[in-house]
Short mmCIF file of C-alpha atoms and ligand atoms in Angstrom, two decimals:
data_model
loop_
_atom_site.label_atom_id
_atom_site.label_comp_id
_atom_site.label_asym_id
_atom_site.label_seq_id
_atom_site.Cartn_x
_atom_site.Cartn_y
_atom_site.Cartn_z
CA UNK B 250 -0.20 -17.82 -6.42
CA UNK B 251 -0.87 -16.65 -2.66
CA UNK B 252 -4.02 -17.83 -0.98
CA UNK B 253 -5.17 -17.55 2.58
CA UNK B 254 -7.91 -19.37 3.42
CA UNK B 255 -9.90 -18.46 6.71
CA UNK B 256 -7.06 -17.19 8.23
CA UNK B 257 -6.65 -16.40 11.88
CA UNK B 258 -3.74 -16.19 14.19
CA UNK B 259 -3.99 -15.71 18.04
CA UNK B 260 -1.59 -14.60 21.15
CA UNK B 261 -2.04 -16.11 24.35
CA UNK B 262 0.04 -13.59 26.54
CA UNK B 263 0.00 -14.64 30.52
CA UNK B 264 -3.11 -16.74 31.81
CA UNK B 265 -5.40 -14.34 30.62
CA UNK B 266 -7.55 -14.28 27.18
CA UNK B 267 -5.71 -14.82 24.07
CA UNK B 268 -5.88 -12.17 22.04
CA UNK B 269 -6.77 -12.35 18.32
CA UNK B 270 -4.50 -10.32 16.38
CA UNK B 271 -5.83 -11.88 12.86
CA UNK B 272 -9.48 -12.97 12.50
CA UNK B 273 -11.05 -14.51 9.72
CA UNK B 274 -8.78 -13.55 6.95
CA UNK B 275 -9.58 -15.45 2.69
CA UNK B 276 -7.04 -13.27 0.23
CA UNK B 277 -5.51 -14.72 -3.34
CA UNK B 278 -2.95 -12.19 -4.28
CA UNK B 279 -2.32 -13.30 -8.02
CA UNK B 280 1.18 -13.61 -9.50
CA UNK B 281 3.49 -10.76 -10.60
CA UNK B 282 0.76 -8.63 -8.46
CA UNK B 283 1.86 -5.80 -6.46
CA UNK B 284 -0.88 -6.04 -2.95
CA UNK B 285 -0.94 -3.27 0.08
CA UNK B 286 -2.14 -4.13 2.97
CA UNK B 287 -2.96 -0.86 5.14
CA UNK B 288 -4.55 -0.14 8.23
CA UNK B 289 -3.64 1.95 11.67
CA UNK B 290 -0.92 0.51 13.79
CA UNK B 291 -2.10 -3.06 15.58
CA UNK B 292 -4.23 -3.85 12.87
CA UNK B 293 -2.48 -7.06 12.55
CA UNK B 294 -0.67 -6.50 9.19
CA UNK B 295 2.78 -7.32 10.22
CA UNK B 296 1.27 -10.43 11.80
CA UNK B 297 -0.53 -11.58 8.45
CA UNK B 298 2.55 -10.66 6.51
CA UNK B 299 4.29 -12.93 8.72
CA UNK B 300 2.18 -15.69 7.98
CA UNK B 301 2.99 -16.05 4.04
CA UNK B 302 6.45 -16.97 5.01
CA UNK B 303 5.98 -18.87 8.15
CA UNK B 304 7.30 -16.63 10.40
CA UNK B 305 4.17 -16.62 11.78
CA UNK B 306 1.89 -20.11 12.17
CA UNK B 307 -1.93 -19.51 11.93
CA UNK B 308 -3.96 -20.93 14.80
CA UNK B 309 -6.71 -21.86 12.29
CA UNK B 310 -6.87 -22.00 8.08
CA UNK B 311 -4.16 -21.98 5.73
CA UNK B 312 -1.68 -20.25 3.55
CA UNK B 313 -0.72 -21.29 0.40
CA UNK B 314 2.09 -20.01 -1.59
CA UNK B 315 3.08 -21.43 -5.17
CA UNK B 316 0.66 -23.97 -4.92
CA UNK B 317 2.78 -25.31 -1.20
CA UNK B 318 1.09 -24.95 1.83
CA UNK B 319 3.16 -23.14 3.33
CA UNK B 320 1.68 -23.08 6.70
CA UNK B 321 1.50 -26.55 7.08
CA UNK B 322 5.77 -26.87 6.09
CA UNK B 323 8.67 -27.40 8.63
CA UNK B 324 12.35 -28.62 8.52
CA UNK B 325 14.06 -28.78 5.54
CA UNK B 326 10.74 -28.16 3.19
CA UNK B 327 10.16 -24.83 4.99
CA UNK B 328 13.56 -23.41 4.10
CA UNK B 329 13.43 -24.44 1.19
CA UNK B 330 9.62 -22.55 0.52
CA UNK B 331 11.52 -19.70 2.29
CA UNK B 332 13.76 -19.56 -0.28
CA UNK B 333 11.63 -18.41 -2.80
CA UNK B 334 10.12 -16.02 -0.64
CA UNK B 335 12.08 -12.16 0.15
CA UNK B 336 11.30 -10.04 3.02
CA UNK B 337 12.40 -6.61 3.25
CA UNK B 338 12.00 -4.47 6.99
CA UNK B 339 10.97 -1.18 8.14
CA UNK B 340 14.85 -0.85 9.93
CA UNK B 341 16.50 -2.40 7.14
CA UNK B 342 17.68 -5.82 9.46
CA UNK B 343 21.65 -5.77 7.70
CA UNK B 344 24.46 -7.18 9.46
CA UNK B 345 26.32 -4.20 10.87
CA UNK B 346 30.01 -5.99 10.83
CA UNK B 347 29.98 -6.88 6.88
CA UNK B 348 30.14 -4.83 3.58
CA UNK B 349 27.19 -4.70 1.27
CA UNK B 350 28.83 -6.91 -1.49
CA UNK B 351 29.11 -9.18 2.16
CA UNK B 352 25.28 -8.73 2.84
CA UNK B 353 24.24 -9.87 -0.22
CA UNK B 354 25.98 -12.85 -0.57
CA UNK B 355 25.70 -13.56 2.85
CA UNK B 356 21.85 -14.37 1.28
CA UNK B 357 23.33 -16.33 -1.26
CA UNK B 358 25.57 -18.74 0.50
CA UNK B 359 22.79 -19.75 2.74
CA UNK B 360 20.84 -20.71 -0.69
CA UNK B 361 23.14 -23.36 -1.30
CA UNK B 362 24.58 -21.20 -4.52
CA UNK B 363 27.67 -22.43 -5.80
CA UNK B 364 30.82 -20.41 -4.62
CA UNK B 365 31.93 -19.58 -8.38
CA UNK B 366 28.61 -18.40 -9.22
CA UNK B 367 28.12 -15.63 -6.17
CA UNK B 368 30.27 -12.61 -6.96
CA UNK B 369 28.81 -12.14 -10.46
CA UNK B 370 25.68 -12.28 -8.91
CA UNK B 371 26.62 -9.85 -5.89
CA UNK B 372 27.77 -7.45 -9.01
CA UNK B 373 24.73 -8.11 -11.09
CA UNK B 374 22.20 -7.23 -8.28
CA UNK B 375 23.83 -3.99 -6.78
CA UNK B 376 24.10 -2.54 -10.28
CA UNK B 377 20.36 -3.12 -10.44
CA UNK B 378 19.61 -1.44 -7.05
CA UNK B 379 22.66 1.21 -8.25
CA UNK B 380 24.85 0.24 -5.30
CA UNK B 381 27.98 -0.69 -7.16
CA UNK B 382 29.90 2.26 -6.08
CA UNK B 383 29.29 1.07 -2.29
CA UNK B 384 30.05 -3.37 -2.47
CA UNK B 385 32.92 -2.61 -0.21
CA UNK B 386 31.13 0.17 2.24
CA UNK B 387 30.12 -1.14 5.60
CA UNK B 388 25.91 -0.51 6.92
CA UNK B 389 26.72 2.18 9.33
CA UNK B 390 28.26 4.13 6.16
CA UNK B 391 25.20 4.05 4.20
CA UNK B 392 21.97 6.61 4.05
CA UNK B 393 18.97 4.90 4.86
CA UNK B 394 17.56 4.91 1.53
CA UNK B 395 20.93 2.85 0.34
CA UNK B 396 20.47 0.74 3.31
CA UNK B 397 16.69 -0.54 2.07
CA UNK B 398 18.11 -1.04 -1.56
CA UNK B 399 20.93 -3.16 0.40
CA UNK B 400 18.10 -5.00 1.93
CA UNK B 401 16.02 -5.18 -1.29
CA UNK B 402 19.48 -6.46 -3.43
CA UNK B 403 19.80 -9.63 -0.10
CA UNK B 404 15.86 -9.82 -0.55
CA UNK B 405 15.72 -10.38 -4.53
CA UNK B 406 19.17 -12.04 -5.21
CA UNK B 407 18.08 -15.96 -4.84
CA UNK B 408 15.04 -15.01 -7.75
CA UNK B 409 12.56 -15.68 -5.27
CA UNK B 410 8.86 -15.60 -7.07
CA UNK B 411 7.33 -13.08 -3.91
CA UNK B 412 8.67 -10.54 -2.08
CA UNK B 413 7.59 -9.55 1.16
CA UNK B 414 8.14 -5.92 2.35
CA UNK B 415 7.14 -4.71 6.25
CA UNK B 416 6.86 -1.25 6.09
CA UNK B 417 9.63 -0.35 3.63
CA UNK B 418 9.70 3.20 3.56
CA UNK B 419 8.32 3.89 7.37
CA UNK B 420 11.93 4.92 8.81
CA UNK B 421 12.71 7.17 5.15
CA UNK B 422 11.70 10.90 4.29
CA UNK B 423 9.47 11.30 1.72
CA UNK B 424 11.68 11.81 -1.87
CA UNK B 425 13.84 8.69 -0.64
CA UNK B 426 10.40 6.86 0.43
CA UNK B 427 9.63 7.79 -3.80
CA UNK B 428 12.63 6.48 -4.93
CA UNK B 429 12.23 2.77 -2.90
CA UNK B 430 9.03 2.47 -3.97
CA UNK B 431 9.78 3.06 -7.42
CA UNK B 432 12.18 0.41 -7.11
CA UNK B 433 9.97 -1.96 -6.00
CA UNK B 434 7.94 -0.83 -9.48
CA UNK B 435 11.03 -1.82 -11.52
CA UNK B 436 11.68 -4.38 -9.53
CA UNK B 437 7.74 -6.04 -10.00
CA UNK B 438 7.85 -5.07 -13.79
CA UNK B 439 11.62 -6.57 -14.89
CA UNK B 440 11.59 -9.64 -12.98
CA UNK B 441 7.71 -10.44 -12.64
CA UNK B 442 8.13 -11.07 -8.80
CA UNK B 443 5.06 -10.66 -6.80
CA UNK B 444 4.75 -7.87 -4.29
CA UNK B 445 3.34 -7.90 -1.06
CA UNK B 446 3.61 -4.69 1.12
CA UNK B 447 2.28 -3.44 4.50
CA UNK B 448 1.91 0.28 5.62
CA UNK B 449 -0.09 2.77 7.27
CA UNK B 450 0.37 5.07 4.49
CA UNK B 451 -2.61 5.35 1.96
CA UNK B 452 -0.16 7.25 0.01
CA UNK B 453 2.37 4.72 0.05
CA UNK B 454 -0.89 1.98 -1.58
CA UNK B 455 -1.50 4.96 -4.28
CA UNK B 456 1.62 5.28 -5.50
CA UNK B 457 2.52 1.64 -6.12
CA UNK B 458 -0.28 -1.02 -5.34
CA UNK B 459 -2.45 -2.62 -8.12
CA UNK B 460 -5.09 -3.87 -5.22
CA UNK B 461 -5.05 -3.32 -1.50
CA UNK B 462 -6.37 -4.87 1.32
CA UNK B 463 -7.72 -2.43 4.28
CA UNK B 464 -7.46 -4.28 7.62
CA UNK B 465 -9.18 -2.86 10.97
CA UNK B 466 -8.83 -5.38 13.95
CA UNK B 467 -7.31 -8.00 12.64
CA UNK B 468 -10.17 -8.07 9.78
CA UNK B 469 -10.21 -7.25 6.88
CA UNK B 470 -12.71 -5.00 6.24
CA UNK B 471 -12.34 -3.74 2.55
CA UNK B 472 -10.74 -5.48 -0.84
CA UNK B 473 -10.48 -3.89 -4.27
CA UNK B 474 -8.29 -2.23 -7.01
CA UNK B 475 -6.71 0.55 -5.71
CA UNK B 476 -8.61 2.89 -7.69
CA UNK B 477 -11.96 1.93 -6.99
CA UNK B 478 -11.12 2.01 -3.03
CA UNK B 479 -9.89 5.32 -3.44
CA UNK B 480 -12.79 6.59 -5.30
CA UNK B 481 -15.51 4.71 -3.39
CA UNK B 482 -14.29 3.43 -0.04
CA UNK B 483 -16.97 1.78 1.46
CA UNK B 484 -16.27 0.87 5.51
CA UNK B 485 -16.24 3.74 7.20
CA UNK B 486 -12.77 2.98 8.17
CA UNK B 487 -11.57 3.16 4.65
CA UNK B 488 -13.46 6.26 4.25
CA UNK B 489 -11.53 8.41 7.37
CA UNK B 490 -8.27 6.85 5.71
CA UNK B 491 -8.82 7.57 2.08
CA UNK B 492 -10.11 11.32 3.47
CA UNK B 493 -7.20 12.12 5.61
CA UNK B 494 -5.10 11.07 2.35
CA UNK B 495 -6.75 13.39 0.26
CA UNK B 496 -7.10 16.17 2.69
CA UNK B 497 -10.03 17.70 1.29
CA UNK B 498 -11.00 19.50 4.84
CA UNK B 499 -12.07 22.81 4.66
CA UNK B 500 -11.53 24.84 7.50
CA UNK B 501 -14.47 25.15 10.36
CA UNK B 502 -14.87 29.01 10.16
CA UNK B 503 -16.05 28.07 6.73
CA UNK B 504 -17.96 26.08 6.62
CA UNK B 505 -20.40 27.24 8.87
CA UNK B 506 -20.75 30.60 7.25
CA UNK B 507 -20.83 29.99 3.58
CA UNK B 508 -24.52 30.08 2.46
CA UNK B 509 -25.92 27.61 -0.30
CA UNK B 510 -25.32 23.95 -0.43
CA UNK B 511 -21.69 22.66 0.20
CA UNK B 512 -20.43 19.76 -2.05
CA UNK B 513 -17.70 17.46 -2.28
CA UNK B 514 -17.76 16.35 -5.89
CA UNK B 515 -16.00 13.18 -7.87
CA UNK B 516 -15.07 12.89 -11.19
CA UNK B 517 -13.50 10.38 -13.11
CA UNK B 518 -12.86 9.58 -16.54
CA UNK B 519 -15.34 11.04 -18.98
CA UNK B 520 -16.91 13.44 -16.09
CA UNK B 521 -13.45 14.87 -15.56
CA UNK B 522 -13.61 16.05 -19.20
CA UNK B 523 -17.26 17.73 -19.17
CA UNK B 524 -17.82 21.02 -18.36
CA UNK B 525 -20.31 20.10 -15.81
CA UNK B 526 -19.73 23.15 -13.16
CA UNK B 527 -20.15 25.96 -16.41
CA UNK B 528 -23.21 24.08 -17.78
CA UNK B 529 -25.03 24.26 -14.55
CA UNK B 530 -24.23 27.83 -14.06
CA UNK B 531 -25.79 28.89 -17.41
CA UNK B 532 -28.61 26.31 -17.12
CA UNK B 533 -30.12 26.74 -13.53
CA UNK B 534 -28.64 30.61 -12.92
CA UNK B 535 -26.75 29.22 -9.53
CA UNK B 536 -23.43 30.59 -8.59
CA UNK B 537 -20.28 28.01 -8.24
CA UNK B 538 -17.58 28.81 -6.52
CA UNK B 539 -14.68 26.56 -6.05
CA UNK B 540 -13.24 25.93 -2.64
CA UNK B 541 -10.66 22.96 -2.96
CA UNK B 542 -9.92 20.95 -5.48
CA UNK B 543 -7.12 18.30 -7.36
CA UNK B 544 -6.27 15.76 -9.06
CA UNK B 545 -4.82 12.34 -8.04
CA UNK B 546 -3.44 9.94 -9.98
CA UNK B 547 -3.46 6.39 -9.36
CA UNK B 548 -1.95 4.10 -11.81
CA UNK B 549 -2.63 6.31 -15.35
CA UNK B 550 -6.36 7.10 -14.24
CA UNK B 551 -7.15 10.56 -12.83
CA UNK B 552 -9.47 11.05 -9.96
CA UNK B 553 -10.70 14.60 -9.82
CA UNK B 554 -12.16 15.69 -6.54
CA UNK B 555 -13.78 19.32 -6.37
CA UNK B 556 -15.05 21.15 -3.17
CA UNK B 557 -17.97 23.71 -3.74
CA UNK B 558 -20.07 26.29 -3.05
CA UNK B 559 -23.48 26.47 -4.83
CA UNK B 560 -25.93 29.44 -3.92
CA UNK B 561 -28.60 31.18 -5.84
CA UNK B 562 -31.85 32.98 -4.37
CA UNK B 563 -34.56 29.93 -4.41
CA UNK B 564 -33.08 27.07 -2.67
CA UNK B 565 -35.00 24.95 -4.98
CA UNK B 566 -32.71 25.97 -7.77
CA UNK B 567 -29.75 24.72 -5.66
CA UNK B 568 -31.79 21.54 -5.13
CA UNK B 569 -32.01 20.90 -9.05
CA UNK B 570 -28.09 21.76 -10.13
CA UNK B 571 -27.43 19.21 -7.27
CA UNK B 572 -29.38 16.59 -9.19
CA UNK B 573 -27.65 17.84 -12.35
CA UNK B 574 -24.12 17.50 -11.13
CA UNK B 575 -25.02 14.18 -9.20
CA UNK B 576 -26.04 12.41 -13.11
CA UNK B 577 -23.34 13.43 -15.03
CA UNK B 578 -20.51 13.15 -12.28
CA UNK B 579 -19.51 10.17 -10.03
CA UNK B 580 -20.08 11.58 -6.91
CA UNK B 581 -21.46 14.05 -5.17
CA UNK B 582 -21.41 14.43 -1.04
CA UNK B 583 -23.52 16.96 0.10
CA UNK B 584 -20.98 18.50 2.71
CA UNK B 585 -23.60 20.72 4.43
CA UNK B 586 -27.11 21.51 2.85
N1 LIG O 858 4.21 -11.94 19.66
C1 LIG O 858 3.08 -11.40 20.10
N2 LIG O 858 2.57 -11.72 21.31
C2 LIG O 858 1.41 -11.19 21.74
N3 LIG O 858 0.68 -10.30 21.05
C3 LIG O 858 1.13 -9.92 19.84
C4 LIG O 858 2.36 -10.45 19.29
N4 LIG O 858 2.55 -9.90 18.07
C5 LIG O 858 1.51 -9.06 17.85
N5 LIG O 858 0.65 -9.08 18.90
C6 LIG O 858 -0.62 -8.32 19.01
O1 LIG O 858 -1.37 -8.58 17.85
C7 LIG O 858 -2.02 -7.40 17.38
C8 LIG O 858 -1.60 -7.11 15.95
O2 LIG O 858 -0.22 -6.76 15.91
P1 LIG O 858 0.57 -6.48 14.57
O3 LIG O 858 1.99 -6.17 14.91
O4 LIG O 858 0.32 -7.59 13.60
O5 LIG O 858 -0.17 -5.17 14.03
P2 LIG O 858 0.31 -4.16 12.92
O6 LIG O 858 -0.93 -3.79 12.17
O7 LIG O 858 1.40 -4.73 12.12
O8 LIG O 858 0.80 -2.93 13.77
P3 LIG O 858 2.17 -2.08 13.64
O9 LIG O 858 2.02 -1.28 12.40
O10 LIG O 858 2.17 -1.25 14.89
O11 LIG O 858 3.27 -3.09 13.57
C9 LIG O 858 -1.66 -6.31 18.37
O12 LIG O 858 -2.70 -6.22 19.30
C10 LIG O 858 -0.39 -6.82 19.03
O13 LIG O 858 -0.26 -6.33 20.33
#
């Protein structure tokens, strides 16, 4: 449904060295998918975003959406690829001096829809964002968690087949941040529309992304279900982000003075269910004692992560219930040894 082939946008600012804010990028992002792309501030996400709906021309390689390509469009064929194509903002973009019923089919008109055929849509779409109560309310009156389901009811109300969203829940606390996102859920899941989002927020790709895409410097550098990233992140990059997300760090003062071996250990699935930790205190005499731990869960599947302390008087024994833990687990990072 969305494919970028060999990607790359560049900025020539001044008579200097352009500057390559998007190098190299090949994605397909299937249909009815919901894809994050993450990475720190000038990573070039907004950029790439920008790209699936022409806001952005690539210097090199192309985008294709719904078969078009869409980089290639202009004139009266790019509006009309736009058109099936949403964007929602980080600061929400509404017109200040019209209502929300206003906003909406503001979107609409410029569509081409038919004048008759508006207001029951207007109606139809802020029930499904549960804005009816404020059609005739103007921006400035609105929290900013009814302002981005203002901009998600202009976004959606044509039926476009992808939706685009640039930081949607950046400028919202966290428990209105929950409630957009789970929007966007319903939103994927009743009307089959394809998501594409951009954060910096790891928590933000947990909580609604199927796969995610980790950019680092215009690259990108990692590319899996979201899941599997989270429970083995392989570029270092991904690894400091999907860390600082779980914030598993123990403090210093500890661990320098805890004897015995340190470990950081994974479980998922069937390993989450096995009394590993009591089995290799009976079998091997160590003692286990549990520092940190939780839970996450992404999509229905739990990832267990477990910080501890393993001692016992021959450091050999240690050695061994490492080995143990390390088979029947799917991790284990020796945090100090
Ligand atoms: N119009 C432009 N002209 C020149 N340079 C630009 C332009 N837009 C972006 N850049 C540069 O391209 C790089 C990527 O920027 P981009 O906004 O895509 O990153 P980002 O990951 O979305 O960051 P942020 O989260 O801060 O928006 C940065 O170095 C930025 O300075």
């Amino acid at each position: 449904m969305i494919e970028l082939d060999k990607v790359c946008v560049d900025f020539q600012t001044g008579r200097g060295p352009s500057t390559r804010a998007v190098s190299d990028v090949s994605l397909t992002i299937a249909a009815g998918e919901i894809f994050g792309i993450v990475g720190t501030s000038g990573a070039g996400k907004s950029t790439l975003l920008r790209t699936l709906n022409a806001l952005q021309r690539p210097s090199a390689g192309r985008v294709n959406v719904n078969g078009v390509e869409i980089s290639a469009l202009d004139g009266v064929d790019l509006r009309k690829a736009r058109q099936r194509i949403g964007m929602i903002f980080q600061h929400f973009n509404l017109m200040h001096t019209r209502t929300v019923a206003q906003n909406v089919a503001f979107s609409l008109k410029a569509a081409g829809w038919e004048r008759s055929k508006i207001a029951p849509r207007v109606t139809e779409i802020l029930a499904l964002v549960g804005l009816t109560d404020k059609a005739n309310r103007y921006p400035v009156q609105l929290s900013g968690g009814q302002k981005q389901r203002v901009g998600i009811a202009r976004a959606i109300a044509n039926h476009p087949d992808v939706l685009l969203c640039d930081e949607p829940t950046s400028a919202l606390d966290l428990e209105t941040s929950a409630t957009i996102l789970a929007l966007l859920k319903q939103i994927n899941q009743q009307m089959g529309i394809t998501i594409v989002l951009i954060t910096h927020e790891m928590n933000v790709i947990k909580s609604i992304c199927d796969r995610v895409a980790v950019m680092s410097g215009g690259e990108v550098v990692e590319l899996g279900e979201v899941f599997d990233v989270f429970a083995h992140p392989q570029h270092p990059f991904t690894q400091q982000l999907v860390s600082h997300t779980l914030n598993l760090t123990l403090p210093e003062r500890l661990q320098q003075h805890l004897p015995g071996q340190l470990l950081k250990i994974l479980f998922i699935g069937d390993s989450a269910e096995q009394p590993v930790l009591s089995d290799v205190a009976i079998k091997f005499g160590v003692a286990v004692n549990i520092l940190h731990g939780k839970i996450e869960y992404i999509g229905e599947r739990a990832l267990g992560i477990l910080v501890v302390q393993l001692t016992a008087d021959d450091p050999a024994v240690v050695e061994t219930a490492v080995e143990h833990i390390r088979h029947r687990t799917a991790q284990v990072e020796v945090i100090r040894g």
